[in-house]
XYZ file of C-alpha atoms in Angstrom:
440
model
C 12.015 -17.228 -0.539
C 9.577 -19.040 -2.823
C 9.322 -21.928 -0.378
C 8.221 -19.538 2.361
C 5.053 -18.457 0.552
C 1.938 -20.211 -0.576
C -0.845 -19.109 -2.863
C -4.186 -18.064 -1.505
C -7.116 -19.925 -3.008
C -9.348 -16.900 -2.695
C -10.135 -13.956 -0.471
C -12.196 -14.681 2.617
C -11.430 -18.388 2.771
C -9.803 -20.217 5.667
C -6.048 -20.770 5.501
C -3.694 -22.682 7.765
C 0.018 -23.341 8.139
C 2.382 -24.962 10.596
C 6.157 -24.937 10.812
C 7.499 -28.194 9.412
C 9.743 -28.531 12.454
C 6.668 -29.140 14.629
C 4.229 -31.380 12.736
C 0.821 -31.544 14.332
C 1.137 -28.139 15.994
C -2.318 -27.195 14.715
C -4.933 -28.508 17.157
C -7.572 -30.724 15.608
C -11.212 -29.780 15.960
C -10.812 -27.094 18.632
C -9.288 -23.621 18.389
C -8.377 -23.299 22.057
C -7.903 -26.726 23.654
C -7.123 -27.057 27.335
C -3.537 -27.951 26.397
C -2.156 -27.064 22.973
C 0.367 -29.361 21.235
C 4.031 -28.774 22.147
C 3.029 -26.668 25.179
C 2.008 -23.733 22.960
C -0.411 -20.931 23.815
C -3.547 -20.241 21.764
C -4.141 -16.584 20.850
C -6.712 -15.041 18.525
C -6.118 -11.950 16.367
C -9.446 -10.373 15.365
C -9.632 -8.081 12.342
C -13.369 -7.448 12.636
C -15.971 -7.394 15.378
C -16.797 -10.853 16.724
C -20.342 -10.535 15.400
C -19.507 -9.320 11.893
C -21.398 -11.234 9.179
C -19.770 -14.568 8.492
C -18.608 -13.688 4.979
C -16.961 -10.513 6.340
C -15.585 -11.904 9.604
C -11.775 -11.789 9.828
C -9.729 -13.578 12.469
C -6.722 -15.856 12.882
C -5.711 -18.266 15.631
C -2.024 -18.337 16.576
C -0.323 -21.210 18.387
C 2.754 -19.587 19.844
C 5.528 -20.119 22.370
C 4.491 -17.156 24.560
C 1.392 -14.963 24.216
C 1.960 -11.459 22.903
C 0.693 -9.963 26.176
C 4.090 -10.722 27.766
C 5.721 -7.300 27.459
C 6.581 -4.287 29.612
C 4.589 -1.037 29.756
C 4.240 0.973 26.547
C 5.853 4.413 26.779
C 5.830 7.233 24.187
C 8.629 6.811 21.674
C 10.043 10.309 21.379
C 12.350 11.534 18.648
C 11.647 8.687 16.230
C 9.808 9.272 12.951
C 8.874 12.822 13.842
C 7.427 13.151 10.344
C 4.709 10.576 11.018
C 1.513 12.485 11.779
C -2.295 12.541 11.807
C -2.404 16.318 12.397
C -4.295 17.630 9.360
C -4.800 21.180 10.564
C -1.205 22.295 10.948
C -0.969 24.055 7.568
C -3.569 25.768 5.399
C -5.360 23.795 2.667
C -3.879 23.914 -0.831
C -6.151 23.176 -3.838
C -3.344 23.459 -6.402
C -1.972 20.647 -8.516
C 1.018 19.313 -6.551
C 4.011 17.350 -7.742
C 7.014 16.083 -5.786
C 10.428 15.247 -7.149
C 11.855 11.898 -5.955
C 12.076 11.840 -2.169
C 15.610 11.623 -0.791
C 16.760 8.264 0.524
C 19.366 8.116 3.311
C 22.685 6.807 1.998
C 24.984 4.225 3.523
C 27.228 7.033 4.754
C 24.432 8.661 6.749
C 23.211 7.497 10.168
C 21.209 4.290 10.015
C 17.478 4.787 9.457
C 15.200 1.752 9.594
C 11.700 1.299 8.195
C 9.865 2.745 11.209
C 12.274 5.646 11.601
C 11.931 6.369 7.882
C 8.142 6.797 7.822
C 7.090 10.213 6.463
C 3.457 11.278 6.056
C 2.568 13.106 2.842
C -1.174 13.664 3.238
C -4.307 12.247 4.786
C -7.757 12.786 6.210
C -9.975 11.523 8.992
C -9.421 10.225 12.489
C -8.087 6.819 13.470
C -9.948 7.083 16.787
C -13.233 7.030 14.873
C -11.883 4.552 12.317
C -12.603 6.907 9.461
C -10.134 8.076 6.842
C -6.756 7.241 5.394
C -3.118 8.339 5.243
C -0.464 8.280 2.513
C 3.149 7.845 3.638
C 6.522 7.188 2.092
C 9.267 5.170 3.745
C 12.875 6.300 3.271
C 15.400 4.025 4.959
C 18.839 2.430 4.668
C 19.006 -0.050 7.578
C 17.215 -3.166 8.770
C 15.140 -3.368 11.923
C 17.230 -5.170 14.534
C 15.440 -7.018 17.351
C 12.561 -4.655 16.745
C 8.967 -5.287 15.643
C 6.237 -2.863 14.608
C 2.460 -3.095 14.588
C -0.241 -0.623 13.687
C -3.371 -0.259 15.828
C -4.740 2.465 13.548
C -5.223 0.663 10.257
C -3.984 -1.526 7.423
C -0.774 -0.858 5.468
C -0.646 -1.394 1.706
C 3.093 -1.187 0.951
C 4.433 -0.388 -2.543
C 8.238 -0.801 -2.754
C 9.889 1.440 -5.350
C 13.609 1.161 -4.608
C 15.097 -2.011 -3.127
C 13.436 -5.258 -1.993
C 11.989 -5.781 1.485
C 12.346 -8.982 3.488
C 9.410 -8.832 5.875
C 9.178 -11.140 8.877
C 5.659 -11.389 10.272
C 3.986 -13.448 12.967
C 2.667 -15.608 10.119
C 6.050 -16.191 8.458
C 8.264 -14.382 5.955
C 7.664 -12.488 2.715
C 10.138 -10.991 0.252
C 8.539 -8.073 -1.582
C 10.302 -6.667 -4.647
C 9.614 -3.432 -6.526
C 6.623 -4.054 -8.820
C 5.098 -6.197 -6.081
C 2.860 -5.019 -3.244
C 2.009 -6.395 0.161
C -0.738 -5.739 2.690
C -0.083 -5.996 6.422
C -3.329 -5.571 8.271
C -4.164 -3.898 11.549
C -2.456 -5.422 14.572
C -0.038 -7.721 12.752
C 3.530 -7.518 14.058
C 6.322 -7.350 11.510
C 9.977 -6.444 11.020
C 11.627 -5.184 7.822
C 15.069 -6.116 6.499
C 16.554 -3.997 3.685
C 19.681 -4.347 1.561
C 20.737 -0.732 1.173
C 18.896 2.539 0.500
C 15.177 1.753 0.154
C 12.133 3.801 -0.758
C 8.454 3.130 -1.251
C 4.885 4.266 -0.744
C 2.285 3.264 1.858
C -1.491 3.611 1.752
C -2.994 3.277 5.229
C -6.749 2.907 5.730
C -8.431 3.350 9.106
C -11.784 1.779 8.273
C -12.581 -1.591 6.713
C -10.016 -3.759 4.880
C -8.749 -4.049 1.329
C -10.563 -6.491 -0.911
C -10.832 -7.376 -4.568
C -13.187 -5.095 -6.511
C -16.450 -6.465 -7.842
C -16.208 -7.471 -11.515
C -19.786 -6.756 -12.625
C -20.250 -7.356 -16.364
C -16.568 -8.297 -16.731
C -17.618 -11.688 -15.400
C -15.713 -14.298 -13.443
C -12.149 -13.493 -14.532
C -9.980 -10.435 -14.910
C -8.074 -7.700 -13.119
C -6.306 -9.161 -10.043
C -7.219 -12.825 -9.717
C -7.391 -14.412 -6.245
C -5.090 -17.277 -7.230
C -2.149 -14.886 -7.640
C -2.075 -13.617 -4.049
C 0.391 -15.248 -1.676
C 0.572 -15.477 2.106
C 3.466 -16.649 4.333
C 4.094 -20.173 5.516
C 4.421 -20.504 9.298
C 7.957 -19.953 10.596
C 9.091 -19.337 14.152
C 12.140 -18.286 16.082
C 12.627 -19.163 19.750
C 15.013 -16.465 20.987
C 15.149 -15.070 24.509
C 16.557 -11.612 23.761
C 15.531 -8.030 24.448
C 13.014 -7.143 21.749
C 11.534 -3.703 21.131
C 7.840 -3.663 20.225
C 6.741 -0.415 18.564
C 3.036 0.369 18.342
C 1.420 3.067 16.199
C -1.622 4.151 18.179
C -3.757 7.205 17.338
C -0.975 8.515 15.121
C 1.740 8.320 17.784
C 4.483 5.762 18.353
C 4.895 3.837 21.614
C 7.608 1.422 22.745
C 7.480 -1.609 25.022
C 10.311 -4.045 25.717
C 9.945 -7.796 26.016
C 12.368 -10.616 26.700
C 11.586 -12.848 23.706
C 11.010 -12.751 19.971
C 7.457 -11.825 18.883
C 7.896 -14.124 15.877
C 7.320 -17.302 17.871
C 4.180 -18.540 16.118
C 4.602 -22.247 15.387
C 1.248 -22.675 13.611
C -1.764 -20.597 12.638
C -5.095 -20.810 10.877
C -7.657 -18.200 9.861
C -8.553 -15.707 7.167
C -6.918 -12.555 8.589
C -3.480 -12.759 7.028
C -0.738 -10.643 5.426
C -0.371 -11.160 1.695
C 1.621 -10.082 -1.364
C 0.865 -9.700 -5.066
C 2.998 -9.346 -8.181
C 1.662 -6.514 -10.363
C 2.829 -8.366 -13.490
C -0.034 -10.815 -12.863
C -2.712 -8.145 -13.372
C -5.078 -9.027 -16.237
C -5.752 -5.763 -18.045
C -9.260 -5.026 -19.310
C -9.316 -2.209 -21.834
C -11.247 -0.671 -24.728
C -10.980 -2.308 -28.161
C -13.086 0.215 -30.063
C -13.196 3.878 -29.057
C -13.062 6.140 -26.016
C -11.371 5.467 -22.707
C -12.522 3.146 -19.998
C -12.479 4.967 -16.671
C -9.275 4.299 -14.687
C -11.330 2.284 -12.187
C -10.956 -0.585 -14.671
C -7.348 -0.854 -13.446
C -8.246 -1.323 -9.758
C -6.148 -3.980 -8.005
C -7.594 -3.618 -4.501
C -10.317 -1.488 -2.992
C -11.336 -0.503 0.518
C -15.075 0.175 0.180
C -17.052 2.698 2.171
C -20.635 2.311 3.345
C -21.760 4.208 0.240
C -22.241 1.747 -2.629
C -19.703 2.201 -5.398
C -17.624 4.714 -3.455
C -14.250 3.741 -2.038
C -12.447 4.911 1.041
C -9.427 4.100 -1.096
C -8.663 2.333 -4.356
C -5.242 1.063 -5.399
C -5.055 1.452 -9.185
C -2.187 0.664 -11.582
C -1.424 1.625 -15.186
C 0.502 -1.415 -16.424
C 2.047 -2.300 -19.800
C -0.748 -3.104 -22.274
C -1.977 -2.883 -25.835
C -3.907 0.243 -26.772
C -6.239 -0.118 -29.765
C -8.834 2.663 -29.532
C -10.141 4.166 -32.775
C -10.480 7.920 -33.334
C -9.622 8.551 -29.697
C -7.254 10.815 -27.821
C -5.309 8.087 -26.059
C -3.675 9.608 -22.956
C -6.013 10.288 -20.047
C -8.331 13.141 -20.914
C -8.559 16.430 -19.021
C -10.866 16.079 -16.087
C -12.005 17.230 -12.682
C -12.861 14.538 -10.200
C -14.942 14.345 -7.026
C -12.214 11.982 -5.766
C -8.660 12.904 -4.728
C -5.865 11.265 -6.724
C -2.333 10.645 -5.476
C -0.073 9.142 -8.137
C 3.333 7.518 -7.764
C 5.766 5.952 -10.194
C 7.595 2.702 -9.479
C 9.591 2.671 -12.727
C 9.640 4.035 -16.256
C 7.949 7.097 -17.730
C 4.211 7.719 -17.483
C 2.670 8.633 -20.840
C 0.550 11.595 -19.746
C 2.934 13.493 -17.495
C 5.927 15.702 -18.185
C 9.487 14.761 -17.364
C 9.092 16.072 -13.808
C 7.073 13.005 -12.777
C 9.817 10.585 -11.806
C 10.158 7.219 -10.028
C 10.156 7.784 -6.286
C 8.223 11.050 -6.557
C 4.503 11.722 -6.649
C 1.634 14.014 -7.530
C -1.637 14.999 -5.879
C -4.718 16.260 -7.689
C -7.324 17.056 -5.063
C -11.093 17.015 -5.253
C -12.275 19.035 -8.308
C -8.765 20.309 -9.111
C -8.400 20.110 -12.923
C -5.590 18.046 -14.409
C -4.595 16.097 -17.485
C -1.778 15.716 -20.032
C 0.921 18.360 -20.180
C 1.164 20.490 -23.318
C 3.789 18.327 -25.036
C 1.895 15.098 -24.356
C -1.311 16.637 -25.712
C 0.366 17.832 -28.890
C 2.048 14.500 -29.564
C -1.063 12.425 -28.913
C -3.260 14.671 -31.050
C -1.022 14.104 -34.085
C -0.114 10.451 -33.502
C -1.036 7.781 -36.045
C -3.951 5.762 -34.679
C -2.906 2.125 -34.717
C -2.573 -0.729 -32.286
C 0.432 -0.075 -30.080
C 2.038 -1.138 -26.849
C 2.054 1.504 -24.156
C 3.723 1.672 -20.738
C 6.323 -1.015 -21.475
C 8.975 -0.756 -18.771
C 6.641 1.481 -16.749
C 4.521 0.979 -13.664
C 2.549 3.971 -12.437
C -0.091 3.693 -9.742
C -2.781 5.768 -8.066
C -4.188 5.950 -4.561
C -7.703 7.314 -5.096
C -10.090 8.339 -2.331
C -13.325 10.200 -1.777
C -11.739 12.013 1.181
C -10.308 15.511 0.803
C -6.623 15.131 1.628
C -4.624 17.569 3.745
C -0.907 17.850 2.961
C 1.546 17.729 5.868
C 4.183 20.274 6.763
C 6.921 17.794 5.849
C 5.512 17.272 2.340
C 4.826 20.990 1.845
C 8.109 22.507 2.972
C 10.500 20.379 5.009
C 11.280 17.720 2.405
C 12.070 20.447 -0.160
C 10.769 18.265 -2.991
C 7.572 20.091 -3.914
C 7.822 21.347 -7.509
C 6.656 24.962 -7.531
C 6.702 25.014 -11.350
C 4.349 22.081 -11.879
C 1.491 24.304 -13.077
C 3.641 25.555 -15.953
C 3.403 22.242 -17.837
C -0.101 23.344 -18.949
C 0.688 27.024 -19.576
C 1.760 26.472 -23.196
C -1.466 24.741 -24.249
C -2.532 26.696 -27.313
C -5.886 28.088 -28.296
C -6.820 26.020 -31.376
C -10.428 27.107 -31.750
C -11.490 28.273 -35.225
C -15.270 28.747 -35.783
C -14.712 28.667 -39.572
C -12.949 25.323 -39.664
C -14.577 22.171 -38.344
């Protein structure tokens, strides 16, 4: 689907696209003319307040066959994705180190489960009604969405496929997102997901603000995730008069409305509020070349900043293949306690600082001020390793969702999924006492 994507030239700029079947569909010089070309309707999608500062203002103009207001009444969608929740008070808090084995994916032999039906909430904090907080989900599905579209009124989705590619149709066009790629579908954007068998992945949802590239500071003009490597869809439309189900996530609940036409009828669009994808292989790693560790924030791909300078509602951080050349330094991540909460997932491979129980498709959560670090075997091996330049994380892609919110774990993640590893704490139990006051 290479021909259905184009590269962004930078975050915050203006982009435009029109379906090649209708040249000239973009009006010239006026967003909402009295009569749009081809008899289209003009519709604006606003991602920020109208009066947001110009460099922060997000909006896109659609030129579509029918406006999205043409649908029946929304009714509660009962019995679907019962494990999607914003209820953070259902179970008691748990400050322990938590680790999940790979979450089960429905097989081809089981009843069909599509992307929306396969949403399961692991943990979260805050309130979408006040636009404050975030949620971490996994999706576990085996079937494509058929004549069905989904949009989220609560926040933005950062989607991290782990098993199986996703073909995502949006109002802006199509994206194919493979494991080791990510995509962001922002608040209000309608989309449908096609899969090709059992599929699994992670989702970071933020209620407030939008994801952006982190500031580079003394790094300078280049490095980390570069704007040129992000891609957004090329306009594509379908003109189908069929019964379509529109599912809306609103205040943590799902609602359904029917309409008599495809929601993917946008012939042209322009704006700076767009879905986009990014290949994690394009990340330019910045790392130490002398001694000590750089903080993991140096691996930030995208951030959703809070109103407190330097503090993120959520960061998306990766630990990609790279050279490690530190001198006289313990190379795996050191033991630490953090004022942030850290959820880690594994797309592929074997993460250097975790025991064998941390597997692709699983996860771990180290909450605010909960101590964590390398397991006993990793510590022993790294302490005795020859210090030389070496490649680490080849064939591996681990990531972290980091937030300053205290995260509450859901009932599904605690008990129902039956994947929580009750023996996780034991990976540190065999750390030995090496202290000897008579030997430096």
